[in-house]
Tab-separated table of C-alpha atoms in Angstrom:
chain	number	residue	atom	x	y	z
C	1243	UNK	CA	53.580	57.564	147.891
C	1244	UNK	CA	50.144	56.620	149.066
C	1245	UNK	CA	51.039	54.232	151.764
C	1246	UNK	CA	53.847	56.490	153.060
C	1247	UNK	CA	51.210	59.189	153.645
C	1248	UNK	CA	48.431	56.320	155.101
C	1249	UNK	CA	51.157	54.912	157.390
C	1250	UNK	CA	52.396	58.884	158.033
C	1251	UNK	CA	48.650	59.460	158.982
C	1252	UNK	CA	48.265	56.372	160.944
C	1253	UNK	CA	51.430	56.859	163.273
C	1254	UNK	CA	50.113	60.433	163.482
C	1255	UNK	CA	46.707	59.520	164.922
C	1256	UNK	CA	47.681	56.808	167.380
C	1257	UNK	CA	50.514	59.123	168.871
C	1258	UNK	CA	48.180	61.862	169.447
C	1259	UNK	CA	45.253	59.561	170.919
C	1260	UNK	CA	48.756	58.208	173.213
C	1261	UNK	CA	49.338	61.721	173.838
C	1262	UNK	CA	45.512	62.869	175.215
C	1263	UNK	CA	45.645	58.926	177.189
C	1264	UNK	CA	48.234	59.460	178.882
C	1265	UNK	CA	47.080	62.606	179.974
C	1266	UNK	CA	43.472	61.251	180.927
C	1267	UNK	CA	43.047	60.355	184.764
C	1268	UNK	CA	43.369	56.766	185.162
C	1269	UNK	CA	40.015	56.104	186.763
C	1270	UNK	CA	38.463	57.593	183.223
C	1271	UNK	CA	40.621	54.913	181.387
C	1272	UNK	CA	40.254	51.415	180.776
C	1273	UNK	CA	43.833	50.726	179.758
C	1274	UNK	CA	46.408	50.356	182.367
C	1275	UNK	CA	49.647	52.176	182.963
C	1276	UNK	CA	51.639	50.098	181.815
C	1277	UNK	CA	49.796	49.325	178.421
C	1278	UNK	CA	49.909	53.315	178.220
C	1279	UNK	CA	53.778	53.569	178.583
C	1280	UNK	CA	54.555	50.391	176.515
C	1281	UNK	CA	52.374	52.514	174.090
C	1282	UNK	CA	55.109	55.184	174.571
C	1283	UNK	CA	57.991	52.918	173.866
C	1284	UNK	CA	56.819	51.664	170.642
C	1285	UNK	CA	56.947	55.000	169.159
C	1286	UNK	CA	60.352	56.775	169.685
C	1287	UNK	CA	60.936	60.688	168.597
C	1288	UNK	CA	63.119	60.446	165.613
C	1289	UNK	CA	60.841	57.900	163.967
C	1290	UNK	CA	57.763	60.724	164.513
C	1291	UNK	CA	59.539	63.780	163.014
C	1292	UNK	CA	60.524	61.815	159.877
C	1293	UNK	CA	57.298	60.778	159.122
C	1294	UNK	CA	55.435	64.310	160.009
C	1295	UNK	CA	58.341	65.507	157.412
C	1296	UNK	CA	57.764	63.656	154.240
C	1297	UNK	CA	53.809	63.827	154.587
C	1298	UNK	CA	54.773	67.225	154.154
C	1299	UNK	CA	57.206	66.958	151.447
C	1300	UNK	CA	54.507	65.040	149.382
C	1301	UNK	CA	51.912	67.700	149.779
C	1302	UNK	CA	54.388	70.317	148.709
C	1303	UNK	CA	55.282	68.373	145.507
C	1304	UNK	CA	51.797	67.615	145.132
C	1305	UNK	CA	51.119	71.089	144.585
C	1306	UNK	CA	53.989	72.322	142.862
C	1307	UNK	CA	52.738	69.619	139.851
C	1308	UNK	CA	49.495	71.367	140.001
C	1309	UNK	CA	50.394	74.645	139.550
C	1310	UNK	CA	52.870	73.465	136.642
C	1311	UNK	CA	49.640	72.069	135.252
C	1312	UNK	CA	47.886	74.986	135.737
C	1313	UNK	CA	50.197	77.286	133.568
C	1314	UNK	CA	50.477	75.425	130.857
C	1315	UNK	CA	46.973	75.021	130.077
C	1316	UNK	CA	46.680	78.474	130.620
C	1317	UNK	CA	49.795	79.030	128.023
C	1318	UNK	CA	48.509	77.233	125.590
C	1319	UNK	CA	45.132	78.647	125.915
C	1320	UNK	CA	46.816	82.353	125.277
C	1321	UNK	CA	48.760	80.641	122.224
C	1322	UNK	CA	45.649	79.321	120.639
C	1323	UNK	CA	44.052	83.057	121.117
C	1324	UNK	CA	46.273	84.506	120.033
C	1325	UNK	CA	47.022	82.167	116.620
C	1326	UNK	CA	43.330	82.407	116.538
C	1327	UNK	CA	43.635	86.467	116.367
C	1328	UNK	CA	46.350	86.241	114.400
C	1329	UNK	CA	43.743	83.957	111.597
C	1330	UNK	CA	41.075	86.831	112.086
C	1331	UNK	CA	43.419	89.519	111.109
C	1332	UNK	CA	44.795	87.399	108.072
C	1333	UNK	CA	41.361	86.923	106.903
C	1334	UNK	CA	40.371	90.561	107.140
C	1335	UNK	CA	43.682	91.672	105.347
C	1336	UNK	CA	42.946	88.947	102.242
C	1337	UNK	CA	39.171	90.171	102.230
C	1338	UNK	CA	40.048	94.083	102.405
C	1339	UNK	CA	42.900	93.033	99.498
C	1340	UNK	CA	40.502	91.533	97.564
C	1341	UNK	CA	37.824	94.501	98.068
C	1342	UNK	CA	40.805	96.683	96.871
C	1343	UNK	CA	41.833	94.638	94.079
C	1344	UNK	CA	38.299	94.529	92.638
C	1345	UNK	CA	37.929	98.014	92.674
C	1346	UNK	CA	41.717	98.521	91.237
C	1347	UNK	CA	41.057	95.869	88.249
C	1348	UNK	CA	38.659	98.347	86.217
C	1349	UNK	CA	38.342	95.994	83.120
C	1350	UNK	CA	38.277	92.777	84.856
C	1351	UNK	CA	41.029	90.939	83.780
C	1352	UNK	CA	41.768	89.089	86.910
C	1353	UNK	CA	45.545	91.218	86.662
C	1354	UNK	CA	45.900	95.046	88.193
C	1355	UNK	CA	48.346	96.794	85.515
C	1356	UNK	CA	50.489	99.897	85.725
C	1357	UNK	CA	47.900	102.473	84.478
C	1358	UNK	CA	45.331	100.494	87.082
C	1359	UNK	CA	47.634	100.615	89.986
C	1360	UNK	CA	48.121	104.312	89.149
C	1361	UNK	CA	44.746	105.358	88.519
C	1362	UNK	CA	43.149	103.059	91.575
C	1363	UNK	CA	45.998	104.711	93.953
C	1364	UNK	CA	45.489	108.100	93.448
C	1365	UNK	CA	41.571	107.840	93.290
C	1366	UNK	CA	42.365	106.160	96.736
C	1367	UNK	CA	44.991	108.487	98.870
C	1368	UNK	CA	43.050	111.798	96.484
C	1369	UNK	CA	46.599	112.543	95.768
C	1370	UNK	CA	48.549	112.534	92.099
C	1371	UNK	CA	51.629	109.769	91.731
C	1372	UNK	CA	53.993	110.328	89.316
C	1373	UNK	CA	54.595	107.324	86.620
C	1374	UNK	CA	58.273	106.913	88.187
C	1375	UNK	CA	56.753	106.280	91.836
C	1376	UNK	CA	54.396	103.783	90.656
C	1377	UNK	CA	57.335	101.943	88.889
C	1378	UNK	CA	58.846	101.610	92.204
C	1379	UNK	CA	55.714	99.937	93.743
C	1380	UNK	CA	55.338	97.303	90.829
C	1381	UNK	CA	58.539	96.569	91.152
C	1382	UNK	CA	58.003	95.599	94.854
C	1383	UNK	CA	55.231	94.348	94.611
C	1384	UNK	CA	55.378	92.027	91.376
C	1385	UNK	CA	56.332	89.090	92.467
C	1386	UNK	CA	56.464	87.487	89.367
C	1387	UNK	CA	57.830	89.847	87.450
C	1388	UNK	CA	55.445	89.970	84.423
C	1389	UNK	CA	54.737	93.512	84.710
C	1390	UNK	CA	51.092	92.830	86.442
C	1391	UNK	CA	49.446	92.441	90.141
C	1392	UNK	CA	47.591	89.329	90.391
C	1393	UNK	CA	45.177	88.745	93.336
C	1394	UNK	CA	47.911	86.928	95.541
C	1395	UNK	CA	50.100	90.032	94.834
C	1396	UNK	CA	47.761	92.341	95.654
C	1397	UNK	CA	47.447	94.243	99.130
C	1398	UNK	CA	45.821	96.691	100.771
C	1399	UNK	CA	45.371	100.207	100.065
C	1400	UNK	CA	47.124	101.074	103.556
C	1401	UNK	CA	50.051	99.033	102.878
C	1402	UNK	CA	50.394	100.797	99.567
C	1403	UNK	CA	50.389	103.896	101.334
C	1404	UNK	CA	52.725	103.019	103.762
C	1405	UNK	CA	55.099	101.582	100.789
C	1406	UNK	CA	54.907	105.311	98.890
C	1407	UNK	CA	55.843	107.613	102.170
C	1408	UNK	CA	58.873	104.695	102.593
C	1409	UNK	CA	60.069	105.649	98.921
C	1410	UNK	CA	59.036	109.251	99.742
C	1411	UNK	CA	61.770	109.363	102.965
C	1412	UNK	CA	64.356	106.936	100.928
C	1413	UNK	CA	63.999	109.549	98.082
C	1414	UNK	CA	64.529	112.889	100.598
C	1415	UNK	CA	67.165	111.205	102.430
C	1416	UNK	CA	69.310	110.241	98.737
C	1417	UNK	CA	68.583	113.854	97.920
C	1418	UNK	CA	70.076	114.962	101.055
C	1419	UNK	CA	72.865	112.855	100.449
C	1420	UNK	CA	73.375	114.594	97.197
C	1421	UNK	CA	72.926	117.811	98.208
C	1422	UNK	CA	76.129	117.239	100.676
C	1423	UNK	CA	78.462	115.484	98.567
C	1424	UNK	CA	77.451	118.410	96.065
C	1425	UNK	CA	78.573	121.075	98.895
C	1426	UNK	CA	81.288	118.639	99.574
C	1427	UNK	CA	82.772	118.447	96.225
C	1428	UNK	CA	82.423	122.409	95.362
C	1429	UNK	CA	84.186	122.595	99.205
C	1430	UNK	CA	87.279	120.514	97.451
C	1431	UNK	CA	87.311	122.628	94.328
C	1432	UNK	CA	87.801	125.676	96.442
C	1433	UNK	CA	90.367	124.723	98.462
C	1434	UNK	CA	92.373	123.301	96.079
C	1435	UNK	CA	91.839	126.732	94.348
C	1436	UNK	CA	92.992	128.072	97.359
C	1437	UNK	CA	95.965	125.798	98.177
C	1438	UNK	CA	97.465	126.683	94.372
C	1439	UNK	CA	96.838	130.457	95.100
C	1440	UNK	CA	98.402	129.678	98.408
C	1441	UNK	CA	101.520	127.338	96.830
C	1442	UNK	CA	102.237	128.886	93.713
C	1443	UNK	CA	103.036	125.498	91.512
C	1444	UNK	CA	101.214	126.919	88.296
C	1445	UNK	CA	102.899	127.032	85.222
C	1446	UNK	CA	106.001	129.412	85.175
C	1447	UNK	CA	105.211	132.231	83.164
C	1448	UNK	CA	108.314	134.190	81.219
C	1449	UNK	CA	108.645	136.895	83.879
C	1450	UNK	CA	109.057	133.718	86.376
C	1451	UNK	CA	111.927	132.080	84.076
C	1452	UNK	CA	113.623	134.855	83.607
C	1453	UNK	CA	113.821	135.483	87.527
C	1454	UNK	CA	114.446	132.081	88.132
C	1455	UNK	CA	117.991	132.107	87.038
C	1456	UNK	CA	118.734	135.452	88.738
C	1457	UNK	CA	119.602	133.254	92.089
C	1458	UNK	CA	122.406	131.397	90.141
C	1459	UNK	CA	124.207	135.091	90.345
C	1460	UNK	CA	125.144	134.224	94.135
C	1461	UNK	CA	127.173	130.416	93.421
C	1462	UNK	CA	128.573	132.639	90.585
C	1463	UNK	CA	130.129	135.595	92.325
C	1464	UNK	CA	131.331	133.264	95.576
C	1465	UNK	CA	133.202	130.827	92.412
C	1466	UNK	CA	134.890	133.779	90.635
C	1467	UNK	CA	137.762	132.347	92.756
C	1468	UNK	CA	138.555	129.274	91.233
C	1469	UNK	CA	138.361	131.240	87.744
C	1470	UNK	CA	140.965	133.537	89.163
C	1471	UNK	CA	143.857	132.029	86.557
C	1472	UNK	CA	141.160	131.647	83.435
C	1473	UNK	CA	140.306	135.428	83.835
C	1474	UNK	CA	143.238	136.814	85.005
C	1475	UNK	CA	144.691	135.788	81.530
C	1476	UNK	CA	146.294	138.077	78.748
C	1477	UNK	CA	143.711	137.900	76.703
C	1478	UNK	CA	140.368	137.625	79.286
C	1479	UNK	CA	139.813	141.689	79.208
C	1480	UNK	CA	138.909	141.632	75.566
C	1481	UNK	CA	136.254	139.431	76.172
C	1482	UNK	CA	132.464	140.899	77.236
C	1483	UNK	CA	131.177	138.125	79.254
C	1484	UNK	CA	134.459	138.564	81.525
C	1485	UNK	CA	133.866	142.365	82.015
C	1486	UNK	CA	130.521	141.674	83.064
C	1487	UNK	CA	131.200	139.527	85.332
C	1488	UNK	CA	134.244	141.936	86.775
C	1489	UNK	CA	131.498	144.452	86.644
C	1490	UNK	CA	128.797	142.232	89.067
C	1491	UNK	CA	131.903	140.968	90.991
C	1492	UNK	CA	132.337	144.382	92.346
C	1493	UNK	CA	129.108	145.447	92.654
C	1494	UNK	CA	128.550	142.031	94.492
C	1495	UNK	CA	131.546	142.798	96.838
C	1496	UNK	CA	130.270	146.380	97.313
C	1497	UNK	CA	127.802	145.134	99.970
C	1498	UNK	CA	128.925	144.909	103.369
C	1499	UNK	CA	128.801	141.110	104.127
C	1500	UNK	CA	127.450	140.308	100.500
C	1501	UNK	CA	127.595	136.980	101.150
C	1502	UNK	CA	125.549	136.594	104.431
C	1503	UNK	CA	122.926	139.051	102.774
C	1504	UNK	CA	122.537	136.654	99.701
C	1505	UNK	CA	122.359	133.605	101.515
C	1506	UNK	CA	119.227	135.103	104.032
C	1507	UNK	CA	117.972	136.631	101.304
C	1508	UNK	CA	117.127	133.754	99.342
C	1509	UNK	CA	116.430	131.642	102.431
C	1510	UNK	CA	113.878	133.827	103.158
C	1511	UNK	CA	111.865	134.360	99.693
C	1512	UNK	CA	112.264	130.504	98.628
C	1513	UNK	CA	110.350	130.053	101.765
C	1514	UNK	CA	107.146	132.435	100.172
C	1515	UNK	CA	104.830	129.988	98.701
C	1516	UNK	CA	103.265	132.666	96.582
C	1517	UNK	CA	106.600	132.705	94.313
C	1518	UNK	CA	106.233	129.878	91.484
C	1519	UNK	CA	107.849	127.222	92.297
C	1520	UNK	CA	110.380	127.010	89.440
C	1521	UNK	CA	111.869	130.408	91.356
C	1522	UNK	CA	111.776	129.074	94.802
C	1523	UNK	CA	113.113	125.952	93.429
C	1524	UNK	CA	116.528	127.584	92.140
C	1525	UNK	CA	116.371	129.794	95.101
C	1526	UNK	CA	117.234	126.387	96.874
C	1527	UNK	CA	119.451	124.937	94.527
C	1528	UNK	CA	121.302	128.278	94.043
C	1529	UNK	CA	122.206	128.189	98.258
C	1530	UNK	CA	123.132	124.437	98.040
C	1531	UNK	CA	125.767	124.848	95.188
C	1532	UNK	CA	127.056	127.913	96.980
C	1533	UNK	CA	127.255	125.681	100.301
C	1534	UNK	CA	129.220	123.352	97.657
C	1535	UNK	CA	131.820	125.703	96.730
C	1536	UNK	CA	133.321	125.346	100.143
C	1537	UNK	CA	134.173	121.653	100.382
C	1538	UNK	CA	136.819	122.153	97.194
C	1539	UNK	CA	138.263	125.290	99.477
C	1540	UNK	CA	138.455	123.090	101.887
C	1541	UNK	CA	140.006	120.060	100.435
C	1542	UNK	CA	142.214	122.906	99.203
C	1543	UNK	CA	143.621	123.920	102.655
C	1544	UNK	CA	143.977	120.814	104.034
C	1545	UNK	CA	146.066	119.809	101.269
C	1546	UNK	CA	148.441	122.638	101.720
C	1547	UNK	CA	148.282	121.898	105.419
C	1548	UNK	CA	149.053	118.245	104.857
C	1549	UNK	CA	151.908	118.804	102.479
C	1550	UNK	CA	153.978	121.147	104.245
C	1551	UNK	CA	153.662	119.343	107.220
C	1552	UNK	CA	155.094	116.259	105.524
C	1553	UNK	CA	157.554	118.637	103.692
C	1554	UNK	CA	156.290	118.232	100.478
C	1555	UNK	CA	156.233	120.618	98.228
C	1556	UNK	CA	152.734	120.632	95.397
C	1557	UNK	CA	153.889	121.713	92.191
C	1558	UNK	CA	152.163	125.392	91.271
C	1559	UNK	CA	150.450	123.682	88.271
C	1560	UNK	CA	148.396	121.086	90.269
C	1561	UNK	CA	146.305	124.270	91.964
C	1562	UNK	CA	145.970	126.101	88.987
C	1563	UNK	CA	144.418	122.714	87.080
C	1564	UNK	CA	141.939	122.087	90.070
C	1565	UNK	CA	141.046	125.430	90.186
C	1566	UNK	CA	139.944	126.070	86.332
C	1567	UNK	CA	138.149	122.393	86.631
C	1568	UNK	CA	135.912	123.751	89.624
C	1569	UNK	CA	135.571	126.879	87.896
C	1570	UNK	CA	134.317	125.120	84.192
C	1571	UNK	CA	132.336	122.627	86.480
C	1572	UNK	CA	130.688	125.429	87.831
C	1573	UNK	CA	130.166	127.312	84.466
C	1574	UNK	CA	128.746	124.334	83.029
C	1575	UNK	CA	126.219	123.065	85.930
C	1576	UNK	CA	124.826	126.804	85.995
C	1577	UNK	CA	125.130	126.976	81.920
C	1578	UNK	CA	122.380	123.386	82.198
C	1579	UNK	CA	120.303	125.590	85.371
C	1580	UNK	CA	119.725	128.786	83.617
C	1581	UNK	CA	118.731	126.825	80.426
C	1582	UNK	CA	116.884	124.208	81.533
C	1583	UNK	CA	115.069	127.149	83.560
C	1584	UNK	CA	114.363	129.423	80.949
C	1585	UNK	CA	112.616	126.374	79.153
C	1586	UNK	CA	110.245	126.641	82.584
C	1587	UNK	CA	111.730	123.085	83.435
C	1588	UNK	CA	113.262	122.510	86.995
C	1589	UNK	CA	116.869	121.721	86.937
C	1590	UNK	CA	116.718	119.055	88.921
C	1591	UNK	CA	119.642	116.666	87.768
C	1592	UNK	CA	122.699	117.631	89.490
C	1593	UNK	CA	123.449	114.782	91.636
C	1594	UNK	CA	122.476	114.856	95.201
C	1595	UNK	CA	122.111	118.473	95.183
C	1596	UNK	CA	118.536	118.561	93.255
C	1597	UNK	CA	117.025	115.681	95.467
C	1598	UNK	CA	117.814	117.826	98.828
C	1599	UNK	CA	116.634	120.743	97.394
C	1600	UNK	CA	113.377	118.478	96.335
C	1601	UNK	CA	113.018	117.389	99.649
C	1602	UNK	CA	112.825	120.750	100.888
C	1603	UNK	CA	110.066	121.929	98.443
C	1604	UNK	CA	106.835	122.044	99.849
C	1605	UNK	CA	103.668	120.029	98.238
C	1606	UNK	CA	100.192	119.970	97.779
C	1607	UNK	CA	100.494	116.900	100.186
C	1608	UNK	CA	101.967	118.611	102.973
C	1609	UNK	CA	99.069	121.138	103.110
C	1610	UNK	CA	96.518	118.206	103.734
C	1611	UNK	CA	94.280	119.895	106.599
C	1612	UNK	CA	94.203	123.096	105.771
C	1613	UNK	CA	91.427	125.406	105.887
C	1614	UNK	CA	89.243	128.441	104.433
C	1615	UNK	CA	89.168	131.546	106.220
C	1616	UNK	CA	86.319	133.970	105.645
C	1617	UNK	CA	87.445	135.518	102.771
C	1618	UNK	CA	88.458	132.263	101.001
C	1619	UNK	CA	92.035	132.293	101.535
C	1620	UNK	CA	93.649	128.834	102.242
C	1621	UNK	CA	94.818	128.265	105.786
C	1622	UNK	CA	97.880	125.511	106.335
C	1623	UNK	CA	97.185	123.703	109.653
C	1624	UNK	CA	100.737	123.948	111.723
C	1625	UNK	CA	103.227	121.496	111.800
C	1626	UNK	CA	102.651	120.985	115.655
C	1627	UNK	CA	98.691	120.680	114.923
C	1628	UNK	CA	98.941	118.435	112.152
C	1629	UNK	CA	101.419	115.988	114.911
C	1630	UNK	CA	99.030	116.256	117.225
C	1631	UNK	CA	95.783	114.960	114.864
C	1632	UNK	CA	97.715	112.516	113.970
C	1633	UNK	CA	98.973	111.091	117.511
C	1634	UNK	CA	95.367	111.360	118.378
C	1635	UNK	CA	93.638	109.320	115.233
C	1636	UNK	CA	96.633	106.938	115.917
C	1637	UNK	CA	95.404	106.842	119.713
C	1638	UNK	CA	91.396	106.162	118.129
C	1639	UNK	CA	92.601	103.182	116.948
């Protein structure tokens, strides 16, 4: 690089003493013309910008090194400061330590214990510690775990300080904690409180039972007919439990569309979740074996329909038999309902019939969401509502 920039130099200086020659009068010269313009020739253009170029390239690298140099010296000048700082402020951290541990270490032991550390602390901050707090700092701060500070364990008064308002802030902040789950939990208590008052699923009480198998009146009166031959018998007016029912029977068929009435009727109340459940539950069950009764009526009709269009003719016997076995099947299923509901059990084992009517009871599960008002009634959150939460926590994910 050094004989680029002595040749760069050297071209430099001849062209510009060729430049001011051949600008001199000739007189004042002692070179002639043609020396000056052979002069000329031996130094074309392209040759004089390339060297005028990299004399300055070199300079700029030149000083691009430098100032490269520059920094780092002056980084690792501000690295040895500061490590030197940084050695200062170690030194007067062990030396306060020690100052503190001396003063801590009251019998001289070489070891700060738990009654030290306690007595040394609050003598310090003017402040009293409780036993449990101080605990907490030799347990930090003990290293070693023998139940002792030793001199390499010890540190400064500030740090221990700084150590106490930590647990201080950790200990407000688990209280805090507390205190809500507390609220939380008595929050829970109440509303399920509130969701039993609200869904009555307590344990039936006798008045209950005994009005639970008042709904089973309604399949009863609508399957008198299929016990039309059985009680139309000889012999079926001496017996009480047939009067009776002749008795409800017209009583029943007193009311101007009985039937209807009944039906809405216990729609309606089995759809009150303050009933017990054991009552809203045969409410139910009552409406689904009266929707039962229909399909044997029906199966009746289209036999009759079927048969006489074939011309066939169904012995009188054949109705009379199916008839009394709907009408004992019915006896018997609402014999097992009243029973097994006056033992404040739900009758739930008639086949297919029990699990609609259990899929149509509400739950405790279904009121998930609910609220308290102001008085501390339970609130269900509506169906629409509850869809809509959903769709949107569904969306959040």
């Amino acid at each position: 690089m050094y004989n680029i920039i002595c040749k760069a130099t050297a071209i430099a200086i001849i062209g510009t003493s060729s430049s001011i020659n051949a600008f001199t009068p000739i007189a004042q010269t002692n070179i002639p013309i043609t020396r000056a313009a052979n002069t000329f020739q031996s130094l074309p253009s392209s040759n004089y910008h390339q060297h005028s170029t990299l004399l300055y390239g070199a300079a700029d690298d030149d000083a691009q090194d430098n100032e490269i140099e520059r920094l780092k010296r002056q980084a690792a000048k501000l690295r040895a400061e500061a490590a030197s700082l940084e050695a200062d402020k170690a030194k007067q951290l062990a030396e306060a330590a020690e100052k503190a541990f001396n003063k801590f270490d009251v019998n001289s032991d070489g070891e700060v214990s738990l009654s030290e550390l306690k007595m040394g602390l609050e003598k310090e901050l003017k402040t009293e510690i409780s036993e449990k707090r101080v605990t907490e700092l030799m347990k930090i701060f003990d290293t070693s775990g023998d139940g002792a500070l030793q001199l390499d364990e010890f540190v400064t008064v500030d740090r221990f300080r700084n150590q106490l308002e930590a647990l201080a802030r950790e200990e407000k902040r688990l209280a805090a904690e507390a205190e809500q789950e507390k609220k939380r939990q008595e929050q829970e208590v109440l509303l399920a409180e509130a969701k039993l008052e609200f869904l009555n699923e307590k344990e039936p009480t006798m008045s209950d039972k005994a009005l639970s198998v008042l709904p089973y009146l309604f399949p009863l009166m609508d399957g008198l007919q299929y016990g039309r031959f059985l009680l139309s018998s000889d012999d079926a007016g001496a017996n009480p439990f047939v009067v009776i029912l002749a008795v409800l029977y017209s009583l029943y068929r007193s009311i101007p569309f009985s039937g209807f009435v009944a039906f809405f009727a216990l729609n309606i109340l089995s759809g009150n979740p303050s009933i017990n459940r054991l009552v809203r539950y045969n409410m139910q069950q009552a409406i689904y074996l009266d929707i039962a009764l229909f399909f044997p009526s029906l199966l009746i009709g289209l036999g009759g329909l079927i048969s006489s269009g074939a011309g066939l003719t169904v012995p009188p016997g054949v109705g009379e038999v199916f008839s009394d076995v709907m009408f004992g099947t019915l006896l018997l299923t609402l014999a097992y309902c009243a029973v097994s509901s006056f033992l404040g059990k739900e009758p739930d084992s008639i086949p297919l019939i029990s699990q609609a009517v259990k899929d149509r009871m509400p739950s405790m599960d279904m009121l998930e969401g609910g609220t308290l008002d102001n008085e501390g009634r339970f609130i269900p959150k509506m169906p629409e509502r509850r869809e809509e939460d959903d769709k949107s926590d569904e969306d959040k994910k």
